[in-house]
Coordinates of C-alpha atoms and ligand atoms in Angstrom, one line a residue:
Chain A
M1 CA 142.2 -27.0 179.5
A2 CA 140.1 -23.8 179.2
R3 CA 140.4 -23.1 182.9
L4 CA 144.2 -23.8 182.7
E5 CA 144.4 -21.3 179.8
R6 CA 142.7 -18.7 181.8
I7 CA 145.4 -18.8 184.4
A8 CA 148.4 -19.7 182.2
Y9 CA 148.0 -16.9 179.6
P10 CA 147.8 -13.9 182.1
A11 CA 150.6 -15.5 184.1
A12 CA 152.8 -15.9 181.1
L13 CA 152.1 -12.3 180.1
V14 CA 153.0 -11.0 183.5
L15 CA 156.1 -13.1 183.6
L16 CA 157.2 -11.8 180.2
L17 CA 156.5 -8.2 181.1
L18 CA 158.6 -8.5 184.2
A19 CA 161.5 -10.0 182.4
P20 CA 163.4 -6.6 182.4
V21 CA 163.5 -6.8 186.2
Y22 CA 165.0 -10.3 186.5
L23 CA 166.9 -10.7 183.2
G24 CA 170.3 -9.2 182.4
A25 CA 170.6 -7.0 179.3
Y26 CA 172.1 -9.8 177.1
N27 CA 169.4 -12.3 177.9
L28 CA 166.6 -9.7 177.6
A29 CA 167.8 -8.8 174.2
L30 CA 167.8 -12.5 173.2
L31 CA 164.3 -13.0 174.6
G32 CA 163.0 -9.9 172.8
R33 CA 164.4 -11.1 169.5
F34 CA 163.0 -14.6 169.9
L35 CA 159.6 -13.3 170.9
A36 CA 159.6 -11.2 167.8
M37 CA 160.3 -14.4 165.9
G38 CA 157.5 -16.0 167.8
I39 CA 155.1 -13.6 166.0
L40 CA 156.4 -15.0 162.7
A41 CA 156.0 -18.5 164.1
M42 CA 152.4 -17.9 165.0
G43 CA 151.9 -16.8 161.4
I44 CA 153.3 -20.2 160.2
A45 CA 151.0 -22.0 162.6
L46 CA 148.1 -20.3 161.0
V47 CA 149.2 -20.9 157.4
W48 CA 150.6 -24.4 157.8
G49 CA 148.9 -25.8 160.8
H50 CA 145.4 -24.6 160.1
A51 CA 145.3 -24.0 156.4
G52 CA 147.6 -26.8 155.4
I53 CA 149.8 -24.5 153.3
L54 CA 153.5 -25.2 153.9
P55 CA 155.4 -21.9 153.6
L56 CA 159.1 -22.5 153.0
G57 CA 159.8 -18.9 152.2
Q58 CA 158.7 -16.8 155.2
G59 CA 162.2 -15.3 155.3
L60 CA 161.1 -13.3 152.2
F61 CA 158.3 -11.4 154.1
F62 CA 160.4 -11.3 157.2
G63 CA 163.2 -9.8 155.2
L64 CA 161.0 -7.2 153.5
G65 CA 159.8 -6.0 156.9
A66 CA 163.4 -6.0 158.2
Y67 CA 164.9 -4.2 155.2
G68 CA 162.1 -1.7 155.1
I69 CA 162.8 -0.4 158.6
A70 CA 166.6 -0.9 158.2
M71 CA 166.7 1.4 155.2
H72 CA 165.1 4.1 157.3
L73 CA 167.4 3.5 160.2
K74 CA 170.4 3.7 157.9
L75 CA 169.2 7.1 156.5
V76 CA 168.5 8.6 159.9
A77 CA 172.0 7.9 161.0
L78 CA 173.4 10.1 158.3
A79 CA 174.4 13.7 158.3
P80 CA 172.4 15.9 155.9
G81 CA 173.4 15.4 152.3
E82 CA 175.4 12.2 153.1
I83 CA 174.6 8.9 151.5
P84 CA 175.2 5.5 153.3
D85 CA 178.8 4.3 153.5
F86 CA 178.5 1.2 151.3
M87 CA 177.0 3.4 148.5
Q88 CA 180.0 5.6 148.7
W89 CA 182.4 2.6 148.5
N90 CA 180.5 1.3 145.5
G91 CA 180.9 4.6 143.7
L92 CA 177.3 6.1 144.0
D93 CA 177.1 9.8 144.6
A94 CA 173.4 10.3 145.1
L95 CA 170.7 8.4 147.0
P96 CA 169.0 5.9 144.6
W97 CA 165.3 6.8 144.0
L98 CA 164.1 3.7 145.7
W99 CA 165.7 4.8 149.0
V100 CA 164.3 8.4 149.0
P101 CA 160.8 7.6 150.5
F102 CA 162.5 5.8 153.4
K103 CA 163.7 9.1 154.8
S104 CA 160.2 9.3 156.3
G105 CA 159.8 7.0 159.3
V106 CA 156.0 6.7 158.7
I107 CA 156.4 5.6 155.0
A108 CA 159.1 3.1 156.1
L109 CA 156.9 1.6 158.7
V110 CA 153.9 1.4 156.5
G111 CA 156.0 0.1 153.6
A112 CA 157.6 -2.5 155.8
L113 CA 154.2 -3.9 156.5
V114 CA 152.2 -3.3 153.4
V115 CA 154.8 -4.3 150.8
P116 CA 155.2 -7.9 152.1
S117 CA 151.5 -8.3 152.7
A118 CA 150.7 -7.1 149.1
L119 CA 153.4 -9.4 147.7
A120 CA 151.8 -12.3 149.6
V121 CA 148.4 -11.4 148.2
A122 CA 149.8 -11.2 144.6
L123 CA 151.7 -14.5 144.9
G124 CA 148.8 -16.3 146.6
W125 CA 146.3 -15.0 144.1
L126 CA 148.4 -16.1 141.2
L127 CA 149.1 -19.6 142.6
F128 CA 146.0 -20.6 144.6
R129 CA 143.6 -19.5 141.9
R130 CA 145.5 -21.8 139.5
R131 CA 145.2 -24.5 142.2
V132 CA 148.9 -24.7 142.8
G133 CA 149.3 -26.2 146.2
G134 CA 151.1 -28.6 148.4
V135 CA 154.7 -29.3 147.6
Y136 CA 154.7 -27.2 144.5
F137 CA 153.6 -24.1 146.5
A138 CA 156.3 -24.8 149.1
I139 CA 159.0 -25.1 146.5
I140 CA 157.9 -21.9 144.8
T141 CA 158.0 -19.9 148.1
Q142 CA 161.5 -21.4 148.6
A143 CA 162.6 -20.3 145.2
M144 CA 161.3 -16.8 145.8
V145 CA 163.4 -16.4 149.0
L146 CA 166.4 -17.7 147.1
A147 CA 165.8 -15.2 144.3
A148 CA 165.4 -12.4 146.9
T149 CA 168.7 -13.1 148.7
T150 CA 170.6 -13.6 145.4
F151 CA 169.2 -10.2 144.2
I152 CA 170.2 -8.4 147.5
I153 CA 173.7 -9.9 147.4
S154 CA 174.2 -9.0 143.7
Q155 CA 173.0 -5.4 144.0
Q156 CA 175.5 -4.3 146.6
P157 CA 175.5 -0.6 145.7
Y158 CA 171.8 -0.4 146.4
T159 CA 171.3 -3.0 149.1
G160 CA 174.5 -3.3 151.1
G161 CA 175.0 -6.7 149.5
F162 CA 176.2 -9.7 151.6
N163 CA 177.0 -7.5 154.6
G164 CA 173.5 -6.2 154.8
L165 CA 172.5 -3.0 156.6
T166 CA 173.9 -2.0 160.0
D167 CA 175.4 0.8 162.1
F168 CA 172.1 2.3 163.1
S169 CA 172.1 5.0 165.8
S170 CA 168.5 5.9 166.6
A171 CA 164.9 5.0 165.7
F172 CA 162.1 7.5 165.8
G173 CA 164.1 9.8 168.1
F174 CA 165.2 7.1 170.6
S175 CA 168.8 6.2 170.8
L176 CA 169.2 2.5 170.0
I177 CA 172.2 2.1 172.4
D178 CA 170.3 3.4 175.3
Q179 CA 169.2 0.4 177.5
R180 CA 165.9 2.1 178.2
T181 CA 165.1 2.0 174.5
Q182 CA 165.8 -1.7 174.4
V183 CA 163.5 -2.3 177.4
G184 CA 160.8 -0.2 175.7
L185 CA 161.2 -2.2 172.5
Y186 CA 161.0 -5.4 174.5
V187 CA 157.8 -4.3 176.1
V188 CA 156.3 -3.3 172.7
T189 CA 157.3 -6.7 171.4
V190 CA 155.6 -8.6 174.2
L191 CA 152.4 -6.5 173.9
L192 CA 152.3 -7.0 170.1
L193 CA 152.8 -10.7 170.6
A194 CA 149.9 -10.8 173.0
L195 CA 147.7 -8.7 170.8
L196 CA 148.4 -10.9 167.7
F197 CA 148.1 -14.1 169.7
F198 CA 144.5 -13.2 170.8
T199 CA 143.7 -11.8 167.3
A200 CA 144.8 -15.1 165.8
R201 CA 142.8 -17.1 168.3
W202 CA 139.8 -15.1 167.5
L203 CA 140.4 -15.6 163.8
L204 CA 140.5 -19.4 164.3
S205 CA 137.3 -19.3 166.2
T206 CA 135.4 -17.6 163.4
Q207 CA 133.6 -19.3 160.5
F208 CA 136.6 -18.3 158.5
G209 CA 138.8 -20.4 160.8
K210 CA 136.5 -23.4 160.4
L211 CA 136.6 -23.0 156.7
L212 CA 140.4 -23.0 156.7
R213 CA 140.5 -26.3 158.5
A214 CA 137.8 -27.6 156.2
I215 CA 139.8 -26.6 153.2
R216 CA 142.9 -28.1 154.7
D217 CA 141.2 -31.5 155.1
G218 CA 139.0 -31.5 152.0
E219 CA 139.6 -28.7 149.6
N220 CA 137.5 -30.4 146.9
R221 CA 134.6 -31.1 149.2
V222 CA 134.5 -27.4 150.2
R223 CA 134.6 -26.4 146.6
F224 CA 131.6 -28.7 146.0
L225 CA 129.8 -26.9 148.8
G226 CA 129.9 -23.7 146.8
Y227 CA 133.1 -22.1 148.2
D228 CA 136.0 -20.9 146.3
P229 CA 138.9 -21.9 148.5
A230 CA 141.5 -19.6 146.7
P231 CA 140.5 -16.3 148.5
Y232 CA 140.5 -18.0 151.9
K233 CA 144.0 -19.3 151.3
V234 CA 145.2 -15.9 149.9
A235 CA 143.8 -14.2 153.0
I236 CA 145.5 -16.4 155.5
F237 CA 148.8 -16.5 153.6
A238 CA 148.8 -12.7 153.6
V239 CA 148.1 -12.7 157.4
G240 CA 151.1 -15.0 157.8
A241 CA 153.2 -12.7 155.7
L242 CA 152.1 -9.6 157.7
M243 CA 153.1 -11.4 160.9
A244 CA 156.5 -12.3 159.4
A245 CA 157.0 -8.6 158.4
I246 CA 156.1 -7.4 161.9
A247 CA 158.7 -9.9 163.3
G248 CA 161.3 -8.7 160.8
L249 CA 160.7 -5.1 161.8
L250 CA 161.0 -5.8 165.6
F251 CA 164.0 -8.1 165.0
T252 CA 166.0 -5.4 163.2
L253 CA 165.3 -2.8 165.8
N254 CA 166.4 -5.3 168.4
I255 CA 169.6 -6.6 166.9
G256 CA 170.6 -3.6 164.9
V257 CA 171.5 -5.4 161.7
I258 CA 169.9 -7.2 158.8
S259 CA 171.6 -9.2 156.1
P260 CA 170.7 -11.8 153.4
A261 CA 172.1 -14.6 155.6
M262 CA 169.4 -13.9 158.1
I263 CA 166.5 -14.2 155.7
G264 CA 167.7 -16.9 153.3
V265 CA 166.7 -20.4 152.5
V266 CA 168.2 -22.0 155.6
P267 CA 166.6 -19.5 158.1
S268 CA 163.3 -19.9 156.3
I269 CA 163.4 -23.7 156.8
E270 CA 164.5 -23.2 160.4
M271 CA 161.4 -21.1 161.0
V272 CA 159.2 -24.0 160.0
V273 CA 161.2 -26.3 162.3
W274 CA 160.4 -24.0 165.3
V275 CA 156.7 -24.4 164.6
A276 CA 157.0 -28.2 164.0
V277 CA 158.8 -28.5 167.4
G278 CA 156.1 -26.4 169.1
G279 CA 153.2 -28.1 167.4
R280 CA 152.0 -26.7 164.2
E281 CA 148.3 -26.2 165.1
S282 CA 149.1 -24.5 168.4
L283 CA 149.8 -20.8 168.6
S284 CA 151.4 -20.9 172.0
G285 CA 153.2 -24.0 170.9
A286 CA 154.7 -22.1 168.0
V287 CA 156.0 -19.4 170.3
L288 CA 157.4 -21.9 172.8
G289 CA 159.0 -23.9 170.0
T290 CA 160.6 -20.7 168.8
L291 CA 162.0 -19.8 172.2
L292 CA 163.2 -23.3 172.9
V293 CA 165.0 -23.9 169.6
N294 CA 166.5 -20.4 169.5
F295 CA 167.8 -20.4 173.1
G296 CA 169.1 -23.9 172.4
K297 CA 170.8 -22.6 169.3
D298 CA 172.4 -19.7 171.2
K299 CA 173.9 -22.0 173.8
V300 CA 175.0 -24.8 171.4
S301 CA 176.4 -22.7 168.6
S302 CA 178.5 -20.6 170.9
S303 CA 180.3 -23.7 172.1
F304 CA 180.0 -26.0 169.1
P305 CA 179.2 -23.9 166.1
D306 CA 179.3 -26.9 163.6
L307 CA 177.0 -29.0 165.6
W308 CA 173.9 -26.8 165.2
L309 CA 172.8 -27.8 161.7
Y310 CA 173.0 -31.5 162.6
L311 CA 171.0 -30.8 165.7
I312 CA 168.2 -29.0 164.0
G313 CA 168.0 -31.7 161.4
A314 CA 167.8 -34.3 164.1
M315 CA 165.1 -32.3 165.9
F316 CA 163.1 -32.1 162.7
V317 CA 163.3 -35.8 162.1
L318 CA 162.3 -36.5 165.7
V319 CA 159.3 -34.3 165.5
V320 CA 158.2 -35.7 162.1
T321 CA 158.6 -39.3 163.1
V322 CA 157.5 -39.6 166.7
L323 CA 156.0 -36.3 167.7
P324 CA 153.8 -34.9 165.0
E325 CA 152.0 -32.6 167.4
G326 CA 155.3 -31.2 168.9
L327 CA 155.4 -29.7 172.3
A328 CA 151.6 -29.0 172.2
G329 CA 151.1 -32.8 171.7
I330 CA 153.1 -33.5 174.9
A331 CA 151.2 -30.9 176.8
R332 CA 147.9 -32.4 175.6
L333 CA 149.1 -35.9 176.8
L334 CA 150.0 -34.5 180.2
T335 CA 146.7 -32.7 180.7
S336 CA 145.1 -35.9 179.2
E337 CA 142.9 -34.0 176.9
P338 CA 141.6 -36.4 174.3
R339 CA 143.0 -35.9 170.8
E340 CA 140.5 -34.0 168.9
E341 CA 141.6 -34.5 165.4
S342 CA 142.7 -37.4 163.3
R343 CA 146.3 -37.1 162.7
K344 CA 147.7 -36.4 159.2
T345 CA 151.2 -36.7 158.0
L346 CA 153.2 -33.8 159.2
V347 CA 155.6 -32.6 156.5
V348 CA 153.9 -32.5 153.2
P349 CA 150.5 -30.9 153.4
V350 CA 148.9 -32.8 150.5
I351 CA 145.3 -31.7 150.5
L352 CA 143.4 -34.9 150.4
P353 CA 140.4 -34.7 148.1
A354 CA 137.1 -35.4 149.8
D355 CA 136.4 -38.0 147.3
E356 CA 137.9 -40.7 145.2
P357 CA 141.5 -39.9 143.9
A358 CA 141.5 -36.4 142.5
K359 CA 140.4 -36.3 138.9
N360 CA 140.8 -32.6 138.8
S361 CA 143.9 -31.5 137.0
K362 CA 144.0 -33.9 134.1
S363 CA 140.4 -34.4 133.4
R364 CA 139.7 -30.6 133.4
S365 CA 141.5 -30.4 130.1
A366 CA 140.0 -33.6 128.7
Chain B
M1 CA 111.8 -28.8 126.7
S2 CA 112.7 -25.3 127.8
D3 CA 110.8 -25.8 131.1
S4 CA 113.2 -28.5 132.3
L5 CA 115.5 -27.9 135.3
L6 CA 118.4 -29.8 134.0
Q7 CA 119.1 -30.7 130.4
I8 CA 122.0 -32.9 129.3
D9 CA 122.6 -32.5 125.6
N10 CA 124.7 -35.1 123.8
V11 CA 127.5 -35.1 126.3
T12 CA 130.7 -37.0 125.6
V13 CA 133.5 -37.3 128.0
S14 CA 136.8 -38.8 127.0
F15 CA 139.8 -39.8 129.2
Q16 CA 142.8 -40.0 126.9
G17 CA 140.6 -41.4 124.1
F18 CA 138.5 -43.7 126.3
K19 CA 134.9 -42.6 126.2
A20 CA 133.6 -42.7 129.7
L21 CA 130.4 -41.0 128.4
D22 CA 129.2 -41.3 124.9
S23 CA 126.5 -38.9 123.6
V24 CA 124.4 -39.0 126.8
S25 CA 121.2 -36.9 126.8
F26 CA 118.4 -36.6 129.2
S27 CA 116.4 -34.0 130.9
L28 CA 114.8 -33.5 134.3
A29 CA 111.8 -31.5 135.3
P30 CA 111.8 -29.3 138.4
G31 CA 111.0 -31.3 141.6
S32 CA 111.3 -34.7 139.8
M33 CA 113.6 -37.6 140.3
R34 CA 115.6 -39.8 137.9
T35 CA 117.5 -42.8 139.0
I36 CA 120.5 -44.1 137.0
I37 CA 121.7 -47.7 137.3
G38 CA 124.6 -49.4 135.7
P39 CA 127.4 -51.8 136.6
N40 CA 130.7 -50.5 138.0
G41 CA 132.6 -48.5 135.5
A42 CA 129.5 -47.6 133.4
G43 CA 130.2 -43.9 133.8
K44 CA 127.7 -43.0 136.4
S45 CA 130.1 -41.1 138.6
T46 CA 131.6 -39.4 135.6
L47 CA 128.1 -38.2 134.6
M48 CA 127.8 -36.4 138.0
D49 CA 131.4 -35.1 137.7
T50 CA 130.4 -33.6 134.4
I51 CA 127.3 -31.9 135.7
I52 CA 129.0 -30.5 138.7
G53 CA 132.0 -29.1 136.7
R54 CA 134.7 -31.5 137.9
V55 CA 135.2 -33.0 134.5
R56 CA 134.8 -31.2 131.2
P57 CA 133.1 -32.9 128.3
V58 CA 134.7 -32.9 124.9
S59 CA 131.4 -32.2 123.3
G60 CA 127.8 -31.5 124.2
R61 CA 126.5 -29.1 126.8
I62 CA 124.6 -29.0 130.1
L63 CA 121.9 -26.5 130.7
Y64 CA 120.5 -25.7 134.1
K65 CA 117.4 -23.5 134.3
G66 CA 118.1 -22.7 130.6
S67 CA 121.6 -21.4 131.0
D68 CA 124.7 -23.2 130.0
I69 CA 126.8 -24.4 133.0
T70 CA 129.1 -26.7 131.0
R71 CA 132.3 -24.7 131.7
L72 CA 131.6 -23.0 135.0
P73 CA 133.9 -23.7 137.9
E74 CA 132.5 -26.2 140.4
Y75 CA 131.7 -23.7 143.2
E76 CA 129.8 -21.6 140.7
V77 CA 127.7 -24.5 139.6
V78 CA 126.9 -25.2 143.3
R79 CA 125.9 -21.5 143.8
R80 CA 123.5 -21.8 141.0
G81 CA 121.7 -24.6 142.9
I82 CA 123.2 -28.0 142.3
C83 CA 124.7 -30.0 145.1
R84 CA 126.3 -33.4 145.0
K85 CA 126.9 -36.2 147.4
F86 CA 130.0 -38.2 146.6
Q87 CA 130.3 -42.0 146.4
T88 CA 132.7 -42.2 149.3
P89 CA 131.5 -39.9 152.1
G90 CA 132.7 -36.3 151.5
I91 CA 132.3 -34.9 154.9
L92 CA 134.7 -32.5 156.7
P93 CA 136.4 -34.8 159.2
T94 CA 137.9 -32.2 161.6
L95 CA 134.6 -30.4 162.1
T96 CA 131.7 -31.5 164.2
V97 CA 128.5 -32.8 162.8
E98 CA 126.7 -29.5 163.2
E99 CA 129.7 -27.5 161.9
N100 CA 129.5 -29.6 158.8
I101 CA 125.9 -28.7 158.3
I102 CA 126.6 -25.0 159.0
V103 CA 129.4 -24.9 156.4
A104 CA 127.1 -26.6 153.9
A105 CA 124.1 -24.5 154.6
K106 CA 123.2 -21.9 152.0
R107 CA 124.9 -18.7 152.9
H108 CA 127.2 -16.0 151.6
R109 CA 130.4 -17.9 150.9
A110 CA 133.0 -15.1 150.5
W111 CA 135.9 -15.2 153.0
F112 CA 135.2 -11.7 154.5
K113 CA 131.6 -12.7 155.3
A114 CA 133.0 -15.6 157.3
L115 CA 134.8 -13.4 159.7
R116 CA 132.2 -13.9 162.5
T117 CA 132.0 -16.2 165.4
H118 CA 128.2 -16.3 165.6
I119 CA 125.9 -18.2 163.2
T120 CA 122.8 -16.5 161.8
A121 CA 119.3 -17.5 162.9
A122 CA 118.7 -19.0 159.5
E123 CA 121.8 -21.2 159.8
C124 CA 120.7 -22.2 163.2
D125 CA 117.2 -23.2 162.1
R126 CA 118.7 -25.1 159.2
V127 CA 121.0 -27.1 161.5
E128 CA 118.1 -28.1 163.8
E129 CA 116.0 -29.1 160.8
I130 CA 118.7 -31.2 159.2
L131 CA 119.7 -32.9 162.5
D132 CA 116.1 -34.1 162.8
L133 CA 115.9 -35.2 159.2
I134 CA 119.1 -37.3 159.4
V135 CA 118.5 -38.3 163.0
L136 CA 121.9 -37.3 164.3
R137 CA 120.8 -34.9 166.9
E138 CA 122.6 -36.7 169.8
K139 CA 125.8 -36.7 167.8
R140 CA 125.8 -33.0 166.9
R141 CA 129.0 -32.2 168.7
M142 CA 130.9 -35.3 167.6
L143 CA 133.7 -34.9 165.1
A144 CA 132.5 -36.1 161.7
A145 CA 135.6 -38.3 161.4
H146 CA 134.3 -40.4 164.4
L147 CA 130.9 -41.2 162.9
A148 CA 130.2 -44.7 161.6
H149 CA 130.2 -45.2 157.9
G150 CA 126.4 -45.2 157.5
A151 CA 126.1 -42.0 159.7
K152 CA 128.7 -40.3 157.5
Q153 CA 126.6 -41.0 154.4
W154 CA 123.5 -39.6 156.2
L155 CA 125.5 -36.5 157.3
E156 CA 126.5 -35.9 153.8
I157 CA 123.0 -36.2 152.5
G158 CA 122.0 -33.7 155.3
M159 CA 124.8 -31.4 154.0
V160 CA 123.6 -31.4 150.4
V161 CA 120.0 -30.8 151.6
A162 CA 121.2 -27.9 153.8
S163 CA 122.7 -26.3 150.8
D164 CA 119.1 -25.6 149.7
A165 CA 119.9 -26.7 146.2
E166 CA 117.1 -27.3 143.7
L167 CA 118.9 -30.2 142.3
L168 CA 120.6 -32.9 144.3
L169 CA 123.0 -35.4 142.8
L170 CA 123.3 -38.5 145.0
D171 CA 126.1 -40.8 144.0
E172 CA 125.5 -44.3 145.5
P173 CA 124.1 -42.9 148.7
A174 CA 123.6 -46.4 150.1
A175 CA 127.1 -47.7 149.2
G176 CA 128.7 -49.8 151.8
M177 CA 125.5 -49.9 154.0
T178 CA 123.8 -52.9 155.6
H179 CA 120.4 -53.9 154.4
Q180 CA 118.7 -52.0 157.2
E181 CA 120.7 -48.9 156.6
R182 CA 119.9 -49.0 152.9
E183 CA 116.2 -49.0 153.7
K184 CA 116.6 -46.1 156.1
T185 CA 118.5 -44.2 153.3
A186 CA 115.8 -44.9 150.8
N187 CA 113.2 -43.6 153.3
L188 CA 115.2 -40.5 153.9
I189 CA 115.4 -39.8 150.2
K190 CA 111.7 -40.4 149.8
R191 CA 110.9 -37.9 152.5
L192 CA 112.7 -35.3 150.4
I193 CA 110.8 -35.9 147.2
G194 CA 109.0 -32.8 146.1
R195 CA 111.3 -30.5 147.9
C196 CA 113.9 -30.6 145.2
A197 CA 114.8 -32.5 142.1
F198 CA 117.1 -35.6 142.3
V199 CA 119.4 -37.6 140.2
V200 CA 120.2 -40.8 142.2
I201 CA 122.8 -43.3 141.1
D202 CA 123.2 -46.9 142.2
H203 CA 124.5 -50.1 140.8
D204 CA 121.9 -52.1 142.7
M205 CA 118.4 -52.4 141.2
D206 CA 116.8 -53.3 144.5
F207 CA 117.7 -50.0 146.1
V208 CA 116.6 -48.0 143.1
E209 CA 113.3 -49.9 143.1
Q210 CA 112.4 -48.5 146.5
L211 CA 112.6 -45.0 145.1
N212 CA 109.9 -45.7 142.6
A213 CA 111.2 -43.2 140.0
P214 CA 112.0 -43.4 136.2
V215 CA 115.2 -45.4 135.6
S216 CA 117.9 -45.0 133.0
V217 CA 120.4 -47.8 132.5
L218 CA 123.9 -46.7 131.7
H219 CA 126.4 -49.1 130.2
M220 CA 129.8 -48.3 128.9
G221 CA 129.1 -44.6 128.8
R222 CA 125.8 -44.9 126.9
I223 CA 122.2 -44.9 128.0
L224 CA 121.0 -48.4 127.2
C225 CA 117.3 -47.9 127.9
E226 CA 114.9 -45.9 130.0
G227 CA 111.6 -46.7 131.7
T228 CA 110.0 -47.9 134.9
I229 CA 112.0 -50.4 137.0
D230 CA 109.8 -53.2 135.7
E231 CA 110.3 -52.3 132.1
V232 CA 114.0 -52.0 132.6
R233 CA 114.2 -55.3 134.4
S234 CA 112.5 -57.1 131.6
N235 CA 114.7 -55.5 128.9
S236 CA 116.8 -58.2 127.3
Q237 CA 119.8 -55.9 126.8
V238 CA 119.8 -54.9 130.4
K239 CA 119.4 -58.6 131.4
S240 CA 122.5 -59.5 129.4
V241 CA 124.5 -56.7 130.9
Y242 CA 123.6 -57.5 134.4
L243 CA 123.5 -61.3 133.9
G244 CA 126.7 -61.2 131.9
R245 CA 128.4 -59.5 134.8
S246 CA 127.1 -61.9 137.3
L247 CA 128.2 -64.9 135.2
E248 CA 131.7 -63.3 135.0
A249 CA 131.7 -62.8 138.7
E250 CA 130.7 -66.4 139.2
A251 CA 133.5 -67.5 136.9
D252 CA 136.0 -65.4 138.8
Y253 CA 134.7 -66.9 142.0
A254 CA 135.1 -70.4 140.6
Q255 CA 138.6 -69.7 139.6
A256 CA 139.6 -68.4 143.0
Ligands
ADP1 N1 139.9 -39.4 135.7 C1 139.8 -40.5 135.0 N2 140.8 -40.8 134.1 C2 140.7 -41.9 133.4 N3 139.7 -42.8 133.4 C3 138.6 -42.5 134.3 C4 138.7 -41.3 135.1 N4 137.5 -41.3 135.8 C5 136.8 -42.4 135.5 N5 137.5 -43.1 134.5 C6 137.0 -44.3 133.9 O1 135.7 -44.1 133.4 C7 134.9 -45.2 133.5 C8 133.6 -44.8 134.3 O2 134.0 -44.5 135.6 P1 132.9 -44.1 136.7 O3 132.1 -43.0 136.1 O4 133.6 -43.8 138.0 O5 132.0 -45.4 136.8 P2 130.8 -45.8 137.7 O6 129.7 -46.0 136.9 O7 131.2 -47.0 138.5 O8 130.6 -44.6 138.7 C9 135.7 -46.2 134.3 O9 136.2 -47.2 133.3 C10 136.8 -45.5 134.9 O10 138.0 -46.3 134.9
MG2 MG1 130.8 -44.5 140.7

């Protein structure tokens, strides 16, 4: 397997970097967008696959990254003194204070990455320290993303509401309609994906990565070895959020629009499905799953728009019931590498206590 | 008794009104051993849960090296120098045998200190030492999940020893073992005597006898009597507790 990887990864990188040569503009744009989502998917593989935390609200961090850059793009497209069109329609006559810093591209970029990461740290700290985990954590992240989309839709004068933000012209001096900009953006996406892929692999090979898996499989046991699992979980959750934000940023530059429908509850669940399909413990599986499901969605939903939701549901059921390791599991069977780890149930990452049934929550107050 | 390592002071634990521990007190000198026996449900595991911070007592307190640890979080109690082996093996199944020992070895346990791929020389030495101690050297790269039950128990003993704790709590370390394995476990523990202090729990007198340490008998959350194994054996109350149970068991058997 290790030797296979040494050939497969450089080959994949070259193949991806050469895509502008052999793919048409439409398919290149799609590939770029899906690779950006692949970065988010790798984040889910880290958080869910390796730390056992099911994140059902990655759309929130994705959306913060996307809106951060979109606000900047919206402002650059304006003539001096003008305010965005939707603000005018909604009767505003001056730029709201929250928008002002986004005139600066640097602040927008930094904000688009720092704000979601900081939010993840805050949320993680609040919940993991109180030992909220498993299904409860998943539901809370889901509620957060629902609240965020509801807020965006209700605050139309400030957010663009349901329609979101669009009509961008240029980014950092490059025209967004120019095909060369799109190719450049594509190359940046591929390089970032590769960089983050190898960074994530390194992270998993460290003692930190081992501790994550130890916490996933026996949080109590790890605690009784003198570790506080909460900071470990906060750290990896923040990494996942940062990767989602990077994806959101690249996605928005690629597609030229961001709206609540793209970051809401359903997209957040779909993101988890991509990773489940690819194999939640596998970084490359997460990227492949993202590509496969999204290209599939593009083909299916253009001819049978209603069918897609059923299909993705069926896919999820299939993966949960017969293929808990997803594509990565198939690949492992084909290369006949022995299964390394005992399989756990896929969907609900209940952290099994290392010991007899957990006495924790109740008896702590006894 | 201020020179004791561990001091349990009138500890009472209640689960929704049911007293799993009822005014339990004892103390332990540095480097010494105490064994606790009692039938199933006596409160032995609960006693360890309380020391390690997994269960909070309703009254009483626990002093370790003179400072109160009754309400500290579990990981903080461990960092002070107490480590526990669980009744069912508490190993990390998806890590290898040596990784289990490395994770358990005494080290800086903050997440940012874990951002390294190498292990320190001290951790390395510790692993070699423990592998010899628990005789699992050939299995060092095996996933802990794949070990046999007895080997899992030994690995966990190795892990708590690796933590460099001054007090080890061993909860039925020989549970589920064959006769031979039990003997091996007793020898392993005896080899560690003097290196740190121990509280060892079992429900089986014969196992405890091999350790040759003072015995406390726990029954229904209370300490029934204390003394050498022979004194305890000849105590009439203890006899009735153990005999009563074996009669009950016989009756169950006859009914079945
Ligand atoms: N978390 C809990 N909630 C309610 N009852 C408990 C809990 N933990 C233990 N008990 C009860 O306390 C008693 C002592 O249990 P335990 O300490 O595990 O006994 P043992 O001596 O066999 O280790 C038992 O009757 C058990 O049912
Ligand atoms: Mg017990």
